[in-house]
CSV table of C-alpha atoms in Angstrom, one decimal:
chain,number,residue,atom,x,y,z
A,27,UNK,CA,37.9,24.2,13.6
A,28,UNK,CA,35.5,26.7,12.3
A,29,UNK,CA,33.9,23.9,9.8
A,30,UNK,CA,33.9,21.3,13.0
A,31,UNK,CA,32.1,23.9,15.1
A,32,UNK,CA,29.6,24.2,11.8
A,33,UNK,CA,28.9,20.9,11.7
A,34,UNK,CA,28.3,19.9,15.5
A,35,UNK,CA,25.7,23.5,15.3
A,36,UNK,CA,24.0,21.8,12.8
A,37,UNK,CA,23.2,18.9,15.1
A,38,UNK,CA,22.7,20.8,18.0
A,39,UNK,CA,18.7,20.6,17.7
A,40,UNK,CA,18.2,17.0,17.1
A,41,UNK,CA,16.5,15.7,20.9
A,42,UNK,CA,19.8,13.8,22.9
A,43,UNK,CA,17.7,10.8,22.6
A,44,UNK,CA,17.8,10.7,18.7
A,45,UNK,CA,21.6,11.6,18.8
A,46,UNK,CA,23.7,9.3,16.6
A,47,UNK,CA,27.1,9.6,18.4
A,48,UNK,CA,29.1,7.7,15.8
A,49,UNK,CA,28.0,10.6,13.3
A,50,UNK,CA,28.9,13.4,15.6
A,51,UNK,CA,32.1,11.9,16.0
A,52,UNK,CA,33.1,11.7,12.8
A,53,UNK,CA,33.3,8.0,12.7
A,54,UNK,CA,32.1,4.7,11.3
A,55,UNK,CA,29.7,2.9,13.2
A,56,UNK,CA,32.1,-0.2,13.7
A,57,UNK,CA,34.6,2.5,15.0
A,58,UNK,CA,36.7,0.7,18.0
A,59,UNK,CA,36.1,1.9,21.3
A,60,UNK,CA,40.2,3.4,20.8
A,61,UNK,CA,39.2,5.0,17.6
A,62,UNK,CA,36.0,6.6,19.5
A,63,UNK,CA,38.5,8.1,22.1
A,64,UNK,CA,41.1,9.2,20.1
A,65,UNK,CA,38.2,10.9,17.5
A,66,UNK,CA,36.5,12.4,20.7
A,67,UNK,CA,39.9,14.1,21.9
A,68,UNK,CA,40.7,15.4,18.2
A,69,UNK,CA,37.0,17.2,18.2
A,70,UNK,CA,37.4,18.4,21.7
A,71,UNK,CA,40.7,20.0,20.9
A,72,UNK,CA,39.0,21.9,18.1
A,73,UNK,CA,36.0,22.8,19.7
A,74,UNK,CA,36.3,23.2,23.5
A,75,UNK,CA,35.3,26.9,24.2
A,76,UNK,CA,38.6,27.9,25.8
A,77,UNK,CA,40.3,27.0,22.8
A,78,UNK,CA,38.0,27.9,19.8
A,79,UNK,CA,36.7,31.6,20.0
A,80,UNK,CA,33.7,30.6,17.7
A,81,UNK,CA,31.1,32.7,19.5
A,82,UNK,CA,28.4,29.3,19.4
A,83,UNK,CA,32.0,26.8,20.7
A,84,UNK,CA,30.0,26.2,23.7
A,85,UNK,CA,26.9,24.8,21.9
A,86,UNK,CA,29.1,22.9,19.7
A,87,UNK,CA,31.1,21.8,22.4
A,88,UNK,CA,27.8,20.6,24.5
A,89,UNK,CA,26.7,18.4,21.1
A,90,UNK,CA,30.2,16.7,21.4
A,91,UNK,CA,30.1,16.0,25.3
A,92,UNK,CA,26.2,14.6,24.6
A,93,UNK,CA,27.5,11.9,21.8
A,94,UNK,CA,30.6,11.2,23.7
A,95,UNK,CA,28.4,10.2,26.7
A,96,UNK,CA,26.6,8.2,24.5
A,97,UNK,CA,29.2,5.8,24.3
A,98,UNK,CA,31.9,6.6,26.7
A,99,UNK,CA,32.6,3.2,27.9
A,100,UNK,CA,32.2,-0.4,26.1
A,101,UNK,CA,28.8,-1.0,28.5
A,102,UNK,CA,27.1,2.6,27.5
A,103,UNK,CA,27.9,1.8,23.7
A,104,UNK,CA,26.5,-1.3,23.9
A,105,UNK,CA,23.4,0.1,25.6
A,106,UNK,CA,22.8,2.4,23.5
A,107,UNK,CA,24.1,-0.6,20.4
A,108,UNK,CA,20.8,-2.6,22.0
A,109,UNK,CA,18.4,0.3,22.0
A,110,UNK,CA,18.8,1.2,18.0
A,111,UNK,CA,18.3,-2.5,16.8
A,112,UNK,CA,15.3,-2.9,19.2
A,113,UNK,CA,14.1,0.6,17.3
A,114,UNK,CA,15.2,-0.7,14.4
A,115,UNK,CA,13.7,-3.8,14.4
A,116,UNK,CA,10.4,-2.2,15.8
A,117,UNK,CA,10.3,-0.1,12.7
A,118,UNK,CA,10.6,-3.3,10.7
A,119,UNK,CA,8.0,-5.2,12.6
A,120,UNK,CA,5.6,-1.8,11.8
A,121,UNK,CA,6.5,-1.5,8.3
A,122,UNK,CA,5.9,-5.1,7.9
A,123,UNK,CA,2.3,-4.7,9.6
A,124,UNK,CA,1.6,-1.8,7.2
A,125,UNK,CA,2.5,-3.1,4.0
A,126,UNK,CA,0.5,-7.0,5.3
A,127,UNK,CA,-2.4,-4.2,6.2
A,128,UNK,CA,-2.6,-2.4,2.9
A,129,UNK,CA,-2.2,-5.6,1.1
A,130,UNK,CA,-5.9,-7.1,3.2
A,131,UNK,CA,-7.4,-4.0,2.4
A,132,UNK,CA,-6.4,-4.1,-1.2
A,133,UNK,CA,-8.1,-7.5,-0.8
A,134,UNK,CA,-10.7,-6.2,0.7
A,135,UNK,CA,-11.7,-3.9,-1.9
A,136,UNK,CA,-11.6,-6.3,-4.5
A,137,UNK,CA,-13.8,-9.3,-2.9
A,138,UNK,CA,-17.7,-9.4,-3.0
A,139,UNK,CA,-19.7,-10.7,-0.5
A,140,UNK,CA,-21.8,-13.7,-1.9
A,141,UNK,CA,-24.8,-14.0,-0.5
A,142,UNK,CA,-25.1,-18.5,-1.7
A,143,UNK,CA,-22.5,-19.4,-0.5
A,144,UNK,CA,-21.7,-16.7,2.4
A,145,UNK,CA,-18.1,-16.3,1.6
A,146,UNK,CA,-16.3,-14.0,-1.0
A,147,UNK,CA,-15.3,-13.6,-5.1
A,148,UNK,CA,-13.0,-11.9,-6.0
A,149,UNK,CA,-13.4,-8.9,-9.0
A,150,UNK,CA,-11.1,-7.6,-11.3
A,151,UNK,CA,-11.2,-4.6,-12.6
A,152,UNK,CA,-11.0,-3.9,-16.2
A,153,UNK,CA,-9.4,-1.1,-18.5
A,154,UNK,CA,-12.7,-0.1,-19.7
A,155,UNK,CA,-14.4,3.2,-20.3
A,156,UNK,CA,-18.1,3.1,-19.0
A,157,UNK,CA,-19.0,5.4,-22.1
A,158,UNK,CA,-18.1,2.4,-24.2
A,159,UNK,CA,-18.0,-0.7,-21.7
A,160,UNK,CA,-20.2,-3.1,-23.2
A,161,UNK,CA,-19.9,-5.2,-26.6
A,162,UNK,CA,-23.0,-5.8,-28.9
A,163,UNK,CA,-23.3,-8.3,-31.0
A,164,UNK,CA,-26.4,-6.9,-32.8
A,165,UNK,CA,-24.7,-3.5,-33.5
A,166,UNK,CA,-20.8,-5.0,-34.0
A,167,UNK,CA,-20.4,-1.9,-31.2
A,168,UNK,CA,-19.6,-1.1,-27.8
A,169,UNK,CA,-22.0,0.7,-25.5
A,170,UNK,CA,-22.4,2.8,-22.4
A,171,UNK,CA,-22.8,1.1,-18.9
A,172,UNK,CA,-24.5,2.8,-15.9
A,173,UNK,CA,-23.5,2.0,-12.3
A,174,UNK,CA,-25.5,-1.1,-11.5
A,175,UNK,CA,-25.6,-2.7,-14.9
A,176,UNK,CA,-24.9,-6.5,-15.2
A,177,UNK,CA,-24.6,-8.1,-18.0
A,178,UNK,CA,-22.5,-11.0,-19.8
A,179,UNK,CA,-20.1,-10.9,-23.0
A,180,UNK,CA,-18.6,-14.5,-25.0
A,181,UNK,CA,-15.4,-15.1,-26.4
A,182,UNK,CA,-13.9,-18.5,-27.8
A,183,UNK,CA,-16.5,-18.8,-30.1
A,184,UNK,CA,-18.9,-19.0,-27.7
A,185,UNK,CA,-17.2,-21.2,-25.2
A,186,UNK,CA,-16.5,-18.6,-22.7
A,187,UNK,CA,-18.9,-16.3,-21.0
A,188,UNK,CA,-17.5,-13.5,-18.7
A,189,UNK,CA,-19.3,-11.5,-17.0
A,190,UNK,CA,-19.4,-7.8,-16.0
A,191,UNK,CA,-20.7,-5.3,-13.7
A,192,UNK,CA,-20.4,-1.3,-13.2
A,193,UNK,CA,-19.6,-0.7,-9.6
A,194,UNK,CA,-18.7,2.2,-8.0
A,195,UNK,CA,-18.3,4.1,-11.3
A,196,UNK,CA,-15.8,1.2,-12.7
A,197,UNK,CA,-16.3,-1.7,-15.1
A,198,UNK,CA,-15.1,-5.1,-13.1
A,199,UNK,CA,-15.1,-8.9,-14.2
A,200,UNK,CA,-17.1,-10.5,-11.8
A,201,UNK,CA,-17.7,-14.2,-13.4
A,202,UNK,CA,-16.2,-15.6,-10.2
A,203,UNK,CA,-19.1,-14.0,-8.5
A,204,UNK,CA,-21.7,-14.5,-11.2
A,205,UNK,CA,-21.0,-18.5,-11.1
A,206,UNK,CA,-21.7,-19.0,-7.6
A,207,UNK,CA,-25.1,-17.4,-8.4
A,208,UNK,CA,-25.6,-19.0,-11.2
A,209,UNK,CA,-27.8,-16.6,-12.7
A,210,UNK,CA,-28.2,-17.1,-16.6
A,211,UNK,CA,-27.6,-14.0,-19.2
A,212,UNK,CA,-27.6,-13.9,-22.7
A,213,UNK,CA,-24.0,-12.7,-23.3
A,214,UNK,CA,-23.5,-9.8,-26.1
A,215,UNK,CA,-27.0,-8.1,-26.0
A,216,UNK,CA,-27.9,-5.1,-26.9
A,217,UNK,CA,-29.6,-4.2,-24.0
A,218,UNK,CA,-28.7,-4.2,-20.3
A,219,UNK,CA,-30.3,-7.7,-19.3
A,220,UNK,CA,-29.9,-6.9,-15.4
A,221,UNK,CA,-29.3,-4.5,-12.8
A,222,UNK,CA,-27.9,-5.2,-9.8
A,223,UNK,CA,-27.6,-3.9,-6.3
A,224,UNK,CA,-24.1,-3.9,-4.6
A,225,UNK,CA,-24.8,-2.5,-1.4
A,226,UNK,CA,-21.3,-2.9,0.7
A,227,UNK,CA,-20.6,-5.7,-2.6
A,228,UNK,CA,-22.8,-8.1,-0.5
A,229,UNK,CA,-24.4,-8.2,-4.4
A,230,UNK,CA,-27.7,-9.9,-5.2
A,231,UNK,CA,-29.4,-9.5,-8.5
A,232,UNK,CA,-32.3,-7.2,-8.1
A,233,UNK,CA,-34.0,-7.9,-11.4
A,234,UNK,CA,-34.6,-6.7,-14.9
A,235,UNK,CA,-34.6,-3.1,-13.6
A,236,UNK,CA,-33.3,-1.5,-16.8
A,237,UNK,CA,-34.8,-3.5,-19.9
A,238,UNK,CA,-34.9,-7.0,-21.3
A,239,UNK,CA,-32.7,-8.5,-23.8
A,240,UNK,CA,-33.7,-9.6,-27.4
A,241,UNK,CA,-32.9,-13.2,-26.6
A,242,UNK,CA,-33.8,-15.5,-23.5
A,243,UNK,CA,-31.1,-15.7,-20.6
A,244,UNK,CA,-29.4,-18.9,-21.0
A,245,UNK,CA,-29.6,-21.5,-18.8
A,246,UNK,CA,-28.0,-21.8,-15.4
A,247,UNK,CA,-26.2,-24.8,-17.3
A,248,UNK,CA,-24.7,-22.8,-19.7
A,249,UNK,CA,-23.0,-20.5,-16.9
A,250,UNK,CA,-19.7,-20.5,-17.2
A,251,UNK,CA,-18.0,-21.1,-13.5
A,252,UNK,CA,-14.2,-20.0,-14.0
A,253,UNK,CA,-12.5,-20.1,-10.1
């Protein structure tokens, strides 16, 4: 009886309104309305304050009267049946929302405005360290970016051009982007052919800020567009 008064103590805090009655009683949650009696009756035996000399009985006792209330008759139960799945449902509806919400604003953050054709590229980022983000033909090496820095790179043999850009102190493939604009780079340079402004990633090029290449930008024919 001592271990039944424990255990009802231990649920004596928890607000009426939260109280799960089949726990409290000791039974399953598909418990007939019989079994809910006959487990009520066993508790109360054990726990009723004239009968248990546990100096807390009383509180105990009070948690056991609350949960029995709770489903006292077949009506009550199923009131209180209808209020969980409508809470239960309600938290599925919100963490639904949330996970559809962190989902956009992952999108969000990974979209750039375009300013020809007013709607939105995505970027990816890459696995790159800005300390050695950019491959050179000329030198066979791999070179620093700074935040703002445009530039293109080929693979294939030449018959793909991706394109890059250092935003927000991370290096992020935006050909997507760079193909709508169709702005022509020499890919593999050794110098930093553009720089470009990302204000809010509503990007625009903002000229040869940094230095010119060796070679002439290609032209906006030789773009790759890969959507």
């Amino acid at each position: 009886s001592e271990e039944e008064v424990s255990r009802l103590l231990a649920m004596a805090e928890v607000p009426e309104e939260e109280l799960n009655p089949f726990r409290v009683l000791g039974v399953e949650a598909t418990a007939s309305d019989a079994e809910l009696k006959k487990a009520y009756r066993r508790l109360a035996v054990l726990v009723h304050p004239d009968k248990n000399q546990h100096p807390r009985a009383e509180a105990a006792f009070k948690v056991l009267r609350a949960a029995w209330d709770i489903v006292s008759s077949p009506e009550r139960r199923k009131e209180y049946e209808m209020k969980r799945m409508a809470e239960s449902e309600l938290t599925r509806s919100m963490s639904e929302f949330l996970s559809r919400l962190q989902d956009d604003l992952k999108e969000a953050m990974n979209t750039m405005m375009c300013s020809k054709c007013q709607g939105k590229h995505k970027r990816f980022e890459m696995d790159r360290d800005p300390l050695s983000a950019r491959y050179c033909a000329e030198c066979g090496a791999l070179h620093p970016a700074e935040e703002g820095d445009f530039w293109a790179e080929s693979s294939l043999l030449g018959l793909k051009i991706t394109y890059f850009a250092m935003m927000e102190g991370k290096i992020y493939d935006i050909t997507e982007w760079a193909g709508c604009q169709r702005v022509g780079i020499s890919p593999d340079t050794h110098r930093v052919p553009y720089h470009i402004s990302f204000g809010a990633r509503n990007a625009g090029p903002a000229g040869r800020q940094r230095s010119t290449s060796k070679g002439s930008p290609t032209s906006a024919a030789d773009l790759q567009d890969f959507f």
